Coordinates of C-alpha atoms in Angstrom, one line a residue:
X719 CA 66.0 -24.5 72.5
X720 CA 65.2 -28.2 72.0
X721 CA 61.4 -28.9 71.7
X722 CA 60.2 -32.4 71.3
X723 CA 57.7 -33.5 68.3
X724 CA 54.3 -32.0 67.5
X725 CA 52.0 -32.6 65.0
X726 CA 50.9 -29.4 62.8
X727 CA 47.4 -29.1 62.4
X728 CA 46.7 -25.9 60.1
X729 CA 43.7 -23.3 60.5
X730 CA 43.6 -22.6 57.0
X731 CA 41.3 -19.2 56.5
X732 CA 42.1 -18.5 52.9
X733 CA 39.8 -20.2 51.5
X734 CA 36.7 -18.4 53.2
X735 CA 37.4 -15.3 52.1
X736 CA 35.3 -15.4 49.0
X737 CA 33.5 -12.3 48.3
X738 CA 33.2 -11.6 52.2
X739 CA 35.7 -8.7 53.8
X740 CA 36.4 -7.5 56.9
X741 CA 36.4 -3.8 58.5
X742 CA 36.7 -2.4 62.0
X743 CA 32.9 -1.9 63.1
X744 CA 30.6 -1.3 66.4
X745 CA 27.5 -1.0 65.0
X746 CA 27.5 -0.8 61.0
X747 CA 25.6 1.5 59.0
X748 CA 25.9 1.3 55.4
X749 CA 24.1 3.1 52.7
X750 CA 20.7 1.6 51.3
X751 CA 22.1 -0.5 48.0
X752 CA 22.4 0.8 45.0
X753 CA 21.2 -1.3 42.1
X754 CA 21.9 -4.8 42.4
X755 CA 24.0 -4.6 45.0
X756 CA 23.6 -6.9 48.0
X757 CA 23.2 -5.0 51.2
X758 CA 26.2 -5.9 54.0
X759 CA 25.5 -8.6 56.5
X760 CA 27.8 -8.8 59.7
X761 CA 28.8 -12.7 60.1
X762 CA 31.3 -12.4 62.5
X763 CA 33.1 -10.1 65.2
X764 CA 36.5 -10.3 66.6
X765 CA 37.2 -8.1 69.7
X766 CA 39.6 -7.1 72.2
X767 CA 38.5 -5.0 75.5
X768 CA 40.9 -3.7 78.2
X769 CA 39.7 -2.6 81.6
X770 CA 41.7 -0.8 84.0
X771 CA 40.8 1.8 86.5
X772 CA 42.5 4.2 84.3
X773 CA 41.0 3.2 81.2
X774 CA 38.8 0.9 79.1
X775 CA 40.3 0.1 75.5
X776 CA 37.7 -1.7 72.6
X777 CA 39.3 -2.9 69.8
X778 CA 36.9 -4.5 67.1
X779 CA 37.0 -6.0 63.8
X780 CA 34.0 -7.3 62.0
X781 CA 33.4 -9.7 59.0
X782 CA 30.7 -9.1 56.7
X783 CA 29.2 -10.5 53.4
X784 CA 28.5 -8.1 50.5
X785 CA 30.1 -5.0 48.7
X786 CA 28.9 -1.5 49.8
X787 CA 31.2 1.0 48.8
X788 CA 30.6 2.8 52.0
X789 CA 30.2 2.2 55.5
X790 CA 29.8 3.7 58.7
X791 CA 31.3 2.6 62.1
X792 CA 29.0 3.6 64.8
X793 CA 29.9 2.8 68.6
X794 CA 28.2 4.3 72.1
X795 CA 30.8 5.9 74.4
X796 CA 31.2 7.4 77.5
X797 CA 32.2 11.1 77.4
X798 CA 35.8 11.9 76.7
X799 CA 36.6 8.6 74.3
X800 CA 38.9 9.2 71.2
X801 CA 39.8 7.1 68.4
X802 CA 42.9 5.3 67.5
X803 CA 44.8 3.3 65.0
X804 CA 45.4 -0.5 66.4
X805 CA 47.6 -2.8 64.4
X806 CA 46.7 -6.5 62.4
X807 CA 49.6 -8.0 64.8
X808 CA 47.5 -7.4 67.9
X809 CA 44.6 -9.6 66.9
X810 CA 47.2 -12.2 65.0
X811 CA 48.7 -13.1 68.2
X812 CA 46.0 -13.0 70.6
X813 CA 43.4 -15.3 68.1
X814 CA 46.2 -18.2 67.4
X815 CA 47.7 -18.2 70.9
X816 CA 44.5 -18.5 72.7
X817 CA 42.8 -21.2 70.5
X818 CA 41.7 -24.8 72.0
X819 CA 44.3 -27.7 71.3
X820 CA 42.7 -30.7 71.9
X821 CA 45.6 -33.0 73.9
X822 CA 44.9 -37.0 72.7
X823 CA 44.6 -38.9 76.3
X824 CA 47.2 -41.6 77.1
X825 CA 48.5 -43.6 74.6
X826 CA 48.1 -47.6 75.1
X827 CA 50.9 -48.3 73.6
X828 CA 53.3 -46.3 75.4
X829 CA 55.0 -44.9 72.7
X830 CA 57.4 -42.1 72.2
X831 CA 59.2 -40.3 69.8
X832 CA 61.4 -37.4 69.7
X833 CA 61.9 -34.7 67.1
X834 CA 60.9 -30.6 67.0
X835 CA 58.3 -28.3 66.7
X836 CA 56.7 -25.1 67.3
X837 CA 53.5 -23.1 68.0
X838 CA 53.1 -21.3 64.5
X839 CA 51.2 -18.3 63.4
X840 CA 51.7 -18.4 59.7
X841 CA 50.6 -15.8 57.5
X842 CA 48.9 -16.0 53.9
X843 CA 48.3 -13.6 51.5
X844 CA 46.9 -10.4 51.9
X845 CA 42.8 -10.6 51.6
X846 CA 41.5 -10.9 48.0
X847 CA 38.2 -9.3 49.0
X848 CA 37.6 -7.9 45.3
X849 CA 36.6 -4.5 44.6
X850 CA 39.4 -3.7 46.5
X851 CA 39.9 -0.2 44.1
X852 CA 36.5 1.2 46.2
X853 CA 37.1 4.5 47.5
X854 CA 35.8 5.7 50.7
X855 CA 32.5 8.4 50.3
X856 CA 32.8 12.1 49.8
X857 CA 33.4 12.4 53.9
X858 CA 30.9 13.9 56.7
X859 CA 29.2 17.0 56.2
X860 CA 29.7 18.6 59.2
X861 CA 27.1 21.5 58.7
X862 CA 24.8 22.5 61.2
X863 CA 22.6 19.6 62.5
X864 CA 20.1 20.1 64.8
X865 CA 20.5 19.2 68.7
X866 CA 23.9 17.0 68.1
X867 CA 27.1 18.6 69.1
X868 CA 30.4 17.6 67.1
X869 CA 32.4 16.9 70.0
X870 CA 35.2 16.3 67.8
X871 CA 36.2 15.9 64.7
X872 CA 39.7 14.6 62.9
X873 CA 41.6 11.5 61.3
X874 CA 43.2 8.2 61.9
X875 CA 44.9 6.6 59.4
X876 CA 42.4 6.1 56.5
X877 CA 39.8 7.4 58.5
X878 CA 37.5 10.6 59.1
X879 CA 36.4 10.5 62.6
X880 CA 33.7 12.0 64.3
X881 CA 32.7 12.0 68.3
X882 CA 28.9 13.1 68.2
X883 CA 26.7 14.7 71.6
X884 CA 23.4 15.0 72.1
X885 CA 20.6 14.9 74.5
X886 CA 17.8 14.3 72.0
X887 CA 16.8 10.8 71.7
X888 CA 15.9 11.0 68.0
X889 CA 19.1 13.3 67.1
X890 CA 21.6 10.6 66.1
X891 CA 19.1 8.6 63.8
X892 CA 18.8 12.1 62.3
X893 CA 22.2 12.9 61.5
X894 CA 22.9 9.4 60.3
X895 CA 19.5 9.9 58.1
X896 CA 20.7 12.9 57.1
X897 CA 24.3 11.1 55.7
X898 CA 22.4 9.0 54.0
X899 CA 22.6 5.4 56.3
X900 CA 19.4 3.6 56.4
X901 CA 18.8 2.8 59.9
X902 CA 16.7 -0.2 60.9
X903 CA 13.4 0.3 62.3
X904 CA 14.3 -2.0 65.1
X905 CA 17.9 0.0 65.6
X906 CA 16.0 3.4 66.3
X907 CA 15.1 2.8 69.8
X908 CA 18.5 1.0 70.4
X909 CA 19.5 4.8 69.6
X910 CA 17.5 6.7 71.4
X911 CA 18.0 4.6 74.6
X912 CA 21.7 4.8 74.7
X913 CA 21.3 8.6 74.1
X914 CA 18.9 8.7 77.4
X915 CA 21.6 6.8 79.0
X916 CA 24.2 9.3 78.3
X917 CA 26.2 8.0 76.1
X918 CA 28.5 10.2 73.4
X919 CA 28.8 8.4 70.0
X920 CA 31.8 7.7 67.8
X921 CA 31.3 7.5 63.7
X922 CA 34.0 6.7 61.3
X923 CA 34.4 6.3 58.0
X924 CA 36.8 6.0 54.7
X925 CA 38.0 9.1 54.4
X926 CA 37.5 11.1 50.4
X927 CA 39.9 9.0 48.3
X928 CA 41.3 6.3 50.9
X929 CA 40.8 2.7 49.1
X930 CA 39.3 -0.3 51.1
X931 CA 43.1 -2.1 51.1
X932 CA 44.0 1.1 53.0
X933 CA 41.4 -0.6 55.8
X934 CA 43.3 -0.3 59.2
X935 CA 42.1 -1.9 62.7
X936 CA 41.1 0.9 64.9
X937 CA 40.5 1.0 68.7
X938 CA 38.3 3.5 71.1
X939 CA 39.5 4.9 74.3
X940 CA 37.5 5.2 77.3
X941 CA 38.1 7.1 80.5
X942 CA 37.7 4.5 83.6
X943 CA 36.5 0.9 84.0
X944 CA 33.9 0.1 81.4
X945 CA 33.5 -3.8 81.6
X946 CA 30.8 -3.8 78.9
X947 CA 30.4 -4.7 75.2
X948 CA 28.0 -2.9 73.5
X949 CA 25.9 -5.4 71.8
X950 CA 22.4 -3.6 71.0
X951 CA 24.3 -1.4 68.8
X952 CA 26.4 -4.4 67.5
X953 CA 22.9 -5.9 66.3
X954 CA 23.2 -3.2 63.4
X955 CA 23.7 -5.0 60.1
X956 CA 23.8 -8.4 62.3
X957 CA 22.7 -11.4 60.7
X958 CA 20.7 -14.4 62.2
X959 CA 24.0 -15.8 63.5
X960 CA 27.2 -13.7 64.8
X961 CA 30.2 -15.3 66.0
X962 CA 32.4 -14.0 69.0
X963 CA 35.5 -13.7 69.8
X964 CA 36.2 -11.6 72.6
X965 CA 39.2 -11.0 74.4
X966 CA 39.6 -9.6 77.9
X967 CA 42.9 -8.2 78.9
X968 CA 42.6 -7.2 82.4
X969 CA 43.5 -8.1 86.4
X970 CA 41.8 -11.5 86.6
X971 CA 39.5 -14.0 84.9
X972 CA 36.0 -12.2 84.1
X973 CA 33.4 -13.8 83.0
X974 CA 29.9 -12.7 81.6
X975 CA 27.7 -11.2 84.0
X976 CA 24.6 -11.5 81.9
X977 CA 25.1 -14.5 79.9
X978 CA 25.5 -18.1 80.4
X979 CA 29.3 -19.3 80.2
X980 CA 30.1 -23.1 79.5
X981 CA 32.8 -25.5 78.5
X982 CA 33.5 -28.3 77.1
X983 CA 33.0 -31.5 78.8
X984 CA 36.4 -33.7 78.6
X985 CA 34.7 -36.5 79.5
X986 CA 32.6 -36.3 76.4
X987 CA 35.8 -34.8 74.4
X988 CA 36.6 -38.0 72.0
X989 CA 40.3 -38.1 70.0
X990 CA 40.8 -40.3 66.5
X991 CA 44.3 -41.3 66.3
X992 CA 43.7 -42.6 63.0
X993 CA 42.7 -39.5 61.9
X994 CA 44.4 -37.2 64.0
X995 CA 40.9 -35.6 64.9
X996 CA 38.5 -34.5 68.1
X997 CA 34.8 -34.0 68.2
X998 CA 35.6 -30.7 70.0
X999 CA 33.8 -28.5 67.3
X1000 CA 30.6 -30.5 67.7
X1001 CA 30.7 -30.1 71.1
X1002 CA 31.5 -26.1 71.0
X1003 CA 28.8 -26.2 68.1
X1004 CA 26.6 -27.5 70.4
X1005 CA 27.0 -25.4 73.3
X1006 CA 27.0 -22.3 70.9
X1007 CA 23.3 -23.4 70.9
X1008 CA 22.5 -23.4 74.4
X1009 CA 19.9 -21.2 76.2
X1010 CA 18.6 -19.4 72.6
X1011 CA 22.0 -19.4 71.4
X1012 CA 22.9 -16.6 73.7
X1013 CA 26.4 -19.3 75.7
X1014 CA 29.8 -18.2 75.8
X1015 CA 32.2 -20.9 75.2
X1016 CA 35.7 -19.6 77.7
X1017 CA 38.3 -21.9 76.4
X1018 CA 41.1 -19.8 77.5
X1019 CA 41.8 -17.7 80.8
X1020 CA 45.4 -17.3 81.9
X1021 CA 47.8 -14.9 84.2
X1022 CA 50.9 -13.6 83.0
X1023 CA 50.6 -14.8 79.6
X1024 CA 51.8 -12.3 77.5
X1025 CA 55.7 -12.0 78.8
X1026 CA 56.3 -15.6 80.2
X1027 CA 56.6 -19.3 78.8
X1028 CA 53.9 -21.4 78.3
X1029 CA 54.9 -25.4 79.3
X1030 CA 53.3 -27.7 76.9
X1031 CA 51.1 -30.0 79.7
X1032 CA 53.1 -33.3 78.1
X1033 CA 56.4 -32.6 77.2
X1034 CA 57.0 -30.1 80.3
X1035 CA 58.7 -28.0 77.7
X1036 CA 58.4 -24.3 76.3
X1037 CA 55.9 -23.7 74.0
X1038 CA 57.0 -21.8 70.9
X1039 CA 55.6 -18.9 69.0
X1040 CA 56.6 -19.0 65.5
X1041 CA 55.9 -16.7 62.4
X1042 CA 55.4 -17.2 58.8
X1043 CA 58.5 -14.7 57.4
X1044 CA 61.0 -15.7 60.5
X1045 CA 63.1 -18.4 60.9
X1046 CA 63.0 -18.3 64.7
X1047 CA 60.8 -19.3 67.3
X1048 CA 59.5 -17.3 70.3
X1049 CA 58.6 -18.6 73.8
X1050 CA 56.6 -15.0 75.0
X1051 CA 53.2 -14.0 73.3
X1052 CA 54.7 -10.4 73.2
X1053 CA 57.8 -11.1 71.7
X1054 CA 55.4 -12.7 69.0
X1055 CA 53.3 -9.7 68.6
X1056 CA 56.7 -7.8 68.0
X1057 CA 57.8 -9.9 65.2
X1058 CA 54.6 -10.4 63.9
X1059 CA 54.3 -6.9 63.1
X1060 CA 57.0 -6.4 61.8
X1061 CA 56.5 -9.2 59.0
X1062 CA 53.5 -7.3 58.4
X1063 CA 55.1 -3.7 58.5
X1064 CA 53.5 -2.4 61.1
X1065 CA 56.8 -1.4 62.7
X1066 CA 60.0 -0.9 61.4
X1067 CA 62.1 -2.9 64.4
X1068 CA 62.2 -5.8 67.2
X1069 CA 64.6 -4.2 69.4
X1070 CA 61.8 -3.0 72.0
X1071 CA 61.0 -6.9 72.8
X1072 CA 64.6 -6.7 75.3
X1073 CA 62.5 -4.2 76.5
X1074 CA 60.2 -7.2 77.7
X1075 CA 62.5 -8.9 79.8
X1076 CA 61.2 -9.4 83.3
X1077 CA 57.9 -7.8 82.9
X1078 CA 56.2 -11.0 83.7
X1079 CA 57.5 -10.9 87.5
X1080 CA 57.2 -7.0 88.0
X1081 CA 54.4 -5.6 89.9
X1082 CA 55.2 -2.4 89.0
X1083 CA 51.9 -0.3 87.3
X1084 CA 52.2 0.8 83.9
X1085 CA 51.0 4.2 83.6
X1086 CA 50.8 6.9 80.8
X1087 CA 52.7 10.1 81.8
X1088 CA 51.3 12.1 78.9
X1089 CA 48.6 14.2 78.6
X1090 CA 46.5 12.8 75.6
X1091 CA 45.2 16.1 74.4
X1092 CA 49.2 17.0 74.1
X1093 CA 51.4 14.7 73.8
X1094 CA 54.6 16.3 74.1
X1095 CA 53.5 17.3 77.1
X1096 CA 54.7 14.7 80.0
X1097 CA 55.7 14.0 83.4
X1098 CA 58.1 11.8 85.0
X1099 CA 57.2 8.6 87.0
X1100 CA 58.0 6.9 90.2
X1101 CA 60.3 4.1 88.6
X1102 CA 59.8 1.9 92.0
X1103 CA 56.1 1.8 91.5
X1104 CA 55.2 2.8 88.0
X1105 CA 56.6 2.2 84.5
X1106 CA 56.2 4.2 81.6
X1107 CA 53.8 2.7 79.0
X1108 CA 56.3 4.4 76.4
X1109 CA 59.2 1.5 77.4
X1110 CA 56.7 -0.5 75.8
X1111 CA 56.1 1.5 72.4
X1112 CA 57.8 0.1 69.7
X1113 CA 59.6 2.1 66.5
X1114 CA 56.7 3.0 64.1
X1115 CA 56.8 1.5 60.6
X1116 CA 58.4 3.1 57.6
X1117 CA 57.0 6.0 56.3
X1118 CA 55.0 6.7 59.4
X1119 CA 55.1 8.5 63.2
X1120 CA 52.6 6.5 64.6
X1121 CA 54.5 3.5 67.6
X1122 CA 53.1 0.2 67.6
X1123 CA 51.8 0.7 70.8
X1124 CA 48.6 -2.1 71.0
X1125 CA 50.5 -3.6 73.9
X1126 CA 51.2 -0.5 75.9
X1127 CA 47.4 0.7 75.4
X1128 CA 45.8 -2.5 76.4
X1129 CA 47.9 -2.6 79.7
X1130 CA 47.6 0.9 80.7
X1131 CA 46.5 0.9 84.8
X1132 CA 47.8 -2.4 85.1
X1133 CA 50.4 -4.8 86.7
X1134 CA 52.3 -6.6 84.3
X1135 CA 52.5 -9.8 86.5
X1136 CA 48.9 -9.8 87.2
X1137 CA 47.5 -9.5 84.1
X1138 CA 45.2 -12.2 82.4
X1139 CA 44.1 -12.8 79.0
X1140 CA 40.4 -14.7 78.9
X1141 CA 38.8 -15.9 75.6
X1142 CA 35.1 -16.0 75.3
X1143 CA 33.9 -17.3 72.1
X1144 CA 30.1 -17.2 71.2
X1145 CA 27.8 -17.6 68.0
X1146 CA 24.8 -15.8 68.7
X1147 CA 21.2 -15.6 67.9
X1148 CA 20.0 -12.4 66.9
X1149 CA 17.8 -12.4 69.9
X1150 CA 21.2 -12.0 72.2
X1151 CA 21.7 -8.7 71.0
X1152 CA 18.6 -7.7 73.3
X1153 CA 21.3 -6.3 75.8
X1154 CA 24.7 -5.3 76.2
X1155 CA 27.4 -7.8 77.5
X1156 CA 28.3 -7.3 81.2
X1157 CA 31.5 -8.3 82.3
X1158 CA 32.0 -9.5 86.3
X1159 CA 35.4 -10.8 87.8
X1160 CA 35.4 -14.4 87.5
X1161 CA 34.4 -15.8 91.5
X1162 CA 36.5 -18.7 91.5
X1163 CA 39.6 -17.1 89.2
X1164 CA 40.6 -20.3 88.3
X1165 CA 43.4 -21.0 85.1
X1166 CA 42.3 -22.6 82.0
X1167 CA 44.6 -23.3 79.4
X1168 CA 44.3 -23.8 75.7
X1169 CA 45.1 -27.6 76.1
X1170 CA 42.5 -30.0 77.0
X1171 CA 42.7 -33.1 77.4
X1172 CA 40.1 -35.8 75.8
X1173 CA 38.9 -38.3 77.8
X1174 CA 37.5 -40.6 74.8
X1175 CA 40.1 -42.5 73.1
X1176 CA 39.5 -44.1 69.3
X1177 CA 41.7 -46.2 67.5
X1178 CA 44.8 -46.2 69.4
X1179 CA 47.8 -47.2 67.2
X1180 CA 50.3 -49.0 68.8
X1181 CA 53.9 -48.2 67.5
X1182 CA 52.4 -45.0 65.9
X1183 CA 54.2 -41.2 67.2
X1184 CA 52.0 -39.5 69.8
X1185 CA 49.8 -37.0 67.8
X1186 CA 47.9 -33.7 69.1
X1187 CA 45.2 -31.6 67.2
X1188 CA 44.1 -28.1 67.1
X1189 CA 40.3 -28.4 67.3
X1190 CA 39.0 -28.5 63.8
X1191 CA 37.0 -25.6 62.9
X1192 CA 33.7 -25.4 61.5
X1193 CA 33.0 -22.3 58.5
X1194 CA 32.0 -20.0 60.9
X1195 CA 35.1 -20.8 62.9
X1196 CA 37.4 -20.6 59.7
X1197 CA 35.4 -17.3 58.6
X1198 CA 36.5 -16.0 61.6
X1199 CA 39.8 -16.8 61.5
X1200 CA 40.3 -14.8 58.1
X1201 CA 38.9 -11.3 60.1
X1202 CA 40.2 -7.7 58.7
X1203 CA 43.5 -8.8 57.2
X1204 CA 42.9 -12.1 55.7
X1205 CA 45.8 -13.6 57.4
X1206 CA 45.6 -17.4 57.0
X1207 CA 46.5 -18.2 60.7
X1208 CA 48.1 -21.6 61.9
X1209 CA 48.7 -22.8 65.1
X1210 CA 50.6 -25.9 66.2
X1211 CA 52.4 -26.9 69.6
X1212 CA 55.0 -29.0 70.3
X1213 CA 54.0 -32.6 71.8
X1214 CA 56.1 -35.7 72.4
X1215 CA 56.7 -38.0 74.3
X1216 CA 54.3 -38.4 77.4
X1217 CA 55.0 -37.5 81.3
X1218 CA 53.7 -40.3 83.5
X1219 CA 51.9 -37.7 85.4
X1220 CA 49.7 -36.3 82.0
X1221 CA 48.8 -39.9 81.4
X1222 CA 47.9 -40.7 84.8
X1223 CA 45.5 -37.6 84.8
X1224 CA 44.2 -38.7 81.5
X1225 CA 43.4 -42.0 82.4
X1226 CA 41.6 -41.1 85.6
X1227 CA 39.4 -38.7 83.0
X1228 CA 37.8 -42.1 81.5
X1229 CA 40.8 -42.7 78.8
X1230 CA 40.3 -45.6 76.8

């Protein structure tokens, strides 16, 4: 497949990873430091949620600075939730494929040029977090605790996991107490209140003897439509600033229900094609900052997404997925996932992308014929209405039982063709964290790609190739990037020459 020439503007995390690392983590409890050490501080969250009537799906990974060599994963749930082992690949693909590229309005000079190019996750290094021999703690001690019921108790991955009851307010802060997590004065009544609201609790933790390189994304499962993020409990080990990144796979454009949401003005959106730059992170910056930093920035918000071709807006021409350890290109955002998971081993084959083919026309639901508390124990479906979620599994890495199956999960109770993926980035002020995120369909359900195009124009070379940028990002942007794997992660789209009808639109946005 021809694709005409595109500038590659790298999001190069590798250098932020310092002496910060990332976990999976709702709210995070870690012991009181020992010593010298410096107590954990969460900087940043990157999180997927899935809502169907069937299910709601929360993956989340955190960033945080310091070195405990425990920690405990704390998250409110509705009763009947269970715990699950997500893949890096999942949150690779989503984070790279959704990010802003800033589009440089219409070039003066009318020039062209011609060449190749693709969109490009590309991979680093595995994270150098240091201290990357610490083992996880001795485990729960799961002896009698007064008024909380172990509603379960058992493993993923790495991972002890533990689903705790109770209708006394003050029994959770107990049991936590009692395993040795200092809990906040001002995370106590967060607590209590969820308990009064009904609300089971998960807790995980390195199991005896797992290392922190053995660190795995997790995800919780619960039963029905939950279109909240639980922020009061994310406040726990939150610094003055958190950034965002959620991502909502689900049927339509939603849109926060208890929170501002903004975007960037284009008109105000200024390209440098001397430098190849856009003021696009000052402008996010600056509406991070809006209404007591409590805005969500929604650059992305797209149907059918994951199984069909993107066109770039210029060239009219596929976009292209490509990853570091590959030497071909991909046009779907799942057939991306596929191989980027298995550069990372995560599964052992890419034969269940054919599986893909036609999903993104098919209206079919996908639905889960198996009984979670047994698994070999399924029923057929209705293959004229329904598809089975397993078509979508693929082969489980070396060594290992467990599917890659992210994709199959997050679209579990839904329509392939009608599902959206929506963005919403934030950077909030510890003062957000005052209430839980509500999530509300979108009124106007309205697309929004990644490309935008400016409406400033600086130094225009004439003669000079066409260029495009990825919006530069700030640390905390960067920091992000760099979440729970510390994948260096690159993104860059092809863009040539320029359609009469792009420039046209461009120029009637105040090019000059």
């Amino acid at each position: 497949m021809r694709v005409r020439h595109v500038a590659v503007a790298a999001l190069a995390a590798l250098a932020f990873m310092g002496p910060e690392r990332a976990e999976a983590c709702g709210g995070c409890f870690a012991p009181a430091p020992v010593g010298n050490e410096v107590p954990p501080i969460v900087t940043a969250h990157r999180m997927v949620l899935s809502i169907s009537t069937d299910q709601t799906v929360l993956w989340d990974q955190i960033r945080y600075a310091g070195a405990p060599s425990e920690f405990a994963w704390v998250l409110p749930v509705k009763p009947g939730a269970r715990v699950e082992l997500g893949s890096d690949a999942w949150f690779d693909v989503l984070d790279a494929a959704t990010n802003p590229i800033v589009i440089p309005p219409e070039d003066p000079c009318g020039t062209s040029t011609d060449g190749s190019g693709s969109c490009s996750i590309a991979v680093g290094s595995s994270m150098g977090c240091g201290d990357t021999g610490s083992e996880g703690g001795d485990g729960f001690d799961l002896g009698p605790s007064e008024g909380v019921d172990i509603v379960s108790h058992g493993s993923a991955g790495p991972y002890e996991t533990v689903v705790l009851s109770s209708e006394d307010p003050k029994a959770l802060t107990n049991w936590l107490e009692e395993h040795e997590y200092a809990i906040a004065e001002d995370i106590q009544p967060v607590i209590e209140q969820y308990v009064t609201e009904g609300f089971d609790f998960v807790a995980l933790r390195l199991a005896p003897g797992a290392g922190i390189q053995q660190m795995r994304p997790v995800r919780v499962v619960q039963p029905g439509a939950v279109p909240v993020l639980p922020l009061r409990m994310v406040a726990a080990g939150a610094g003055a600033r958190t950034a965002i990144s959620l991502f909502v796979i689900a049927e339509g454009r939603y849109t926060p229900d208890n929170f501002e949401e903004a975007n960037v003005d284009r008109k105000s959106l200024r390209y440098d094609y001397a430098t190849g730059l856009s003021n696009y992170g000052e402008l996010r910056d600056a509406i991070f900052e809006r209404n007591a930093q409590q805005t969500f920035l929604v650059p992305y918000s797209m149907q059918g997404t994951l199984f069909k071709t993107m066109d770039h807006p210029v060239t009219d021409l596929p976009v292209v997925y490509r990853t570091t350890g590959s030497t071909s290109g991909y046009v779907k955002m799942a057939d991306a996932y596929v191989q980027q998971a298995y550069n990372n081993g995560e599964t052992s084959s890419t034969t269940c992308a054919q599986r893909f083919t036609g999903l993104e026309n098919d209206k079919r639901r996908i639905v889960d014929p198996c009984d979670a508390d047994e698994p070999d124990s399924c029923h057929g479906v209705d293959p004229t209405t329904e598809i089975d979620r397993r078509e979508l599994f693929c082969d489980a890495p070396i060594g290992s039982n467990v599917p890659l199956d992210d994709l199959a999960v997050a679209l579990t109770g839904q329509h392939p063709a009608d599902v959206w993926i929506t963005r919403l980035d934030a950077n909030l002020g510890k003062s957000a964290f005052g209430r839980d995120l509500s999530l509300a369909p979108h009124p106007s359900q309205v697309q929004r790609s990644g490309f935008t195009t400016a409406g400033l124009l600086d130094n225009p070379p004439c003669g000079t190739a066409t260029m495009s940028t990825v919006a530069g990002p700030s640390p905390r942007t960067s920091a992000r990037l760099a979440m729970a794997t510390g994948l260096a992660m690159a993104l860059a789209c092809a863009l040539g020459r320029r359609v009469a009808r792009i420039a046209k639109n461009a120029a009637k946005g105040g090019a000059r």
